Amino acid sequence: MHSDRERCVRAVRSKDARFDGWFFTAVTTTGIYCRASCPVVPPKPENMIFLPSAAACQQASFRACKRCRPDTSPGSPEWNQRADLVARAMRLIADGVVDRDGVPGLAVRLGYSTRQVERQLLAELGAGPLALARAQRAQTARLLIETTELPMAEVAFAAGFASVRTFNDTVRDVFALSPSELRARVPRRGGAGPATGTGTGATPGTLTLRLPFRAPLNPDNLFGHLAATGVPGVEEWRDGAFRRTLRLPYGHGIVALTPNPDHIGCRLTLSDLRDLTVAISRCRRMLDLDADPVAVDDQLRTDPVLAPLVDKAPGRRVPRTVDEAEFAVRAVLGQQVSTAAARTHAARLVTAHGDPVHDPEGGLTHLFPTPEALAEVDPETLAMPRTRRTTFTTLVRALADGSLHLDVDSDWPTARARLLALPGFGPWTVDVIAMRALGDPDAFLPTDLGVRRAAQELGLPATPVALTARAAAWRPWRAYAVQYLWATDSHPINFLPA
């Protein structure tokens, strides 16, 4: 979008928050870059340069605006609706792969050479993988500086910097302030400590954050689905928040996510603060916070049958997952059984094979078992039909030995083909994994009972073939159409828990 200068100028002049994260405005007279909705008086058009990423702005020596804080914008929805090299690379960078494995590790995961990856990212985003990862580290550092009382050396390493000197230089370059000056600007409570974050009486390693999103956001089916299908011991709804455990690269965490009108409250407890960036990225992905609801809803409104459903409750998101392999296992456990039965099956596996965690603030007890742990399960101990046992054991062994790869960087067509080749995997199971685990915004479930029931009530074609043909007009947002169809039912997944 940044190449459409006229459209970008209109967005800046109207301070349209829908375009935050789509592009960034660099002002040549001040050396500052801003989000589209920056509250200051817009600069003259001839003084504006539009760039596709914060990293590109930083590489061009522009500093982040202190008013609109463009580094905290929602992520571009492009990376969640595409499955090409650049989109897969951006999802991996957000998941911390460059910080952990470097650019060579990123290239290996993508199956391309480092030169090809760098060339593609530079062409589309104006910055290579190192610069993009640096911009992400700078945002993580700012978050830790402003929301915790950690010593700056600990902040530096927790944010992914190799040295304190690099940390200091990057913060100065990006924010035009030293780390100490950034912390000094934070409003104080009672004269001591940052306004949010760890404090007296808080669980050690706990951070309180705000996750932005593009409005509108309807929390009903999003949190309703996560709560209604939650696995006891791993997930729970408590005190108005969805809570769950997280398996992370350096340790584990517990997150509590609370819907608010203008943000999602996020309370994170981490065993290792180096996991902060990854934990935030996975929570945003689970809640589909980088989606563009206006584009989705405008497309679905073109269908006269869907238009009233969209107008009644706009901004529905697709409830996703923090762990793609975990969701695939749970999808198999949920084949041809009720939601309650699927939760019971999953809870038994968690109790027997999950890693225990301590949760002083609630009732979470375990991390969901890894594929390696589940591959050791005796199939005879599983209370399910023999054919589903075969499906389960084949899946977890394929995940454990690496012959099946399900992650943020998965190639959607390849993953679908490999899933369909497994015994017991039909179109419904593959499509629900594509929709909720792989993040395909166009995944569709024409054989789903809830979708077919809604279609019949609304006068849409009831047979899978005919419904798929009608749904062609909803592309590329058929996964969101499924949410609106499901919402016509009175199932608990469609309602925010009390």
Steps between C-alpha positions, in 0.01 A plus 500: 500500500790739570551543124153656461602851603160665454324239713766526773470880511122472541544248784747728682282810461195314631706335780347168400606238757397220263826556314730482803758233421417495128757775436708756691538872432855637511521880526807641327497833687505345849668162449203335674280211384138456607197275468211609277287610797765719667313772697736786405426745217575312175812617317489641149469226237830600340675428832356149534663173392303178533686182597372143544652419840640654817828330419518682165445830680773423749741398223435835336602670831151610604410486871172380652246769587464545876132593468352220289761229576483338154700199618195390702262491199317176423694284256423510131213264414691406185715246683203302633304483175784393272709183479786617278867530596479854641192426712650180639825683574318777685311248714828328590674829581208589729544159664863586582677265257759757390586582862546131582642354179614798293425565135645161394252329734216705349607402149514130593148513642376663178691271266674784316852644500578792730557719195156420357331570834681831545426609142127423529460677836697803385291529184166491680574647843800722440701313763675166536438238770763640736349850487148361548615297800683806637179705481319227691774487765475877541124475564552217751770703674269800524229281645733364769646842576160658549312217672760345731765605749757257361861621486588619151751218447225243561266692266764491228543124504130428555420707188747294296799734477847346497654778710399792718684737265294386199186535712588859600590600145182349351269665752665837438481457123135395495349713777747792526519434873727291717348201682512694828327798342228274360433358845500846659214607269267230635232632742572396856272353764561641841838624386650155441506251217349495155127539459451140392686174517663324790442653834466425867300185552506401134604156389870513400547524123150645448434779250178690431463612139244638255459321166364737231267392221316647203142587590241365502562184699214281616628298797197271532589212270874559539519456877186288509659240273829493691324469836238245395759268345770562761695199629483476881840557654630677187227761445233667712266798516552681830400850618409622152820378335603205285805342659728229365849356529761557229790279393773740385855470359681582826244387756128525564245766576145570611292767331171665598321682215215740578281662231462878526333747262827639358760232581556152637641498851790257518654377824803280434696296749821362346763268640754669266449857379680421173169342396309829519503580128396147403226486764347829380518389137326171575227666706432750222485215251261297719262797526543600132580856608681600181195435282341777294132469603384781271634325189355167615157634588472715188557193284253282691235775491482464123299182563144602594467194724813576702455878510247500792726268702800727446304817578365346821844414643789630285862422568485127566843339513615142439601340834839343437771337709839558661626155396424353158595142590287515815199610303542220245496245783191662651326499162545122482371461856192699398410291197134392512460571873350782703700797627477363855632158393791657310595704808487185714730306263746788489495550878591134555801531270606822671483350849691188398759644262513878534777688682378637835510875567433713805218753473462707819225715346263234366432136421743425217711192566678382182647580163339309216709188423758518221465276192805309626327423829175402326687272259588285803135455604371142494207510253311244708470756781306741278123493554405537136415275203787302350494694172538830685782354707679426174437856382629640829818290516584559133462876545711534814775278361512704179522820704765352728729372224465817290336339197202731564580865569230723647620844604465869419720451192309201360428506129120468500455281188784269605368464854149426372629231264703330772210507744262352243747214444470393867243232591179640643552854368208621290416846366342625826804419716746642248299818446449571870877460553565728202259759639591503867858370512661600171307827483360468147234776479329324209460155660140383476300224673209407271455162672490645853170429674470853640573658162249278321232567761554876468496478122167319506344754738624792288385351171850432371581178313516211748718252312879541535560533124227759446596695815866508393395639164292773666785580740731587210368856530630517857862435404762564629319526835301177522643416845336818630175410328507176701511705821189695395319178405592331827375807690141430392495207745452511877812291572718634788789566257308804375463680832745681724509307829337662800 
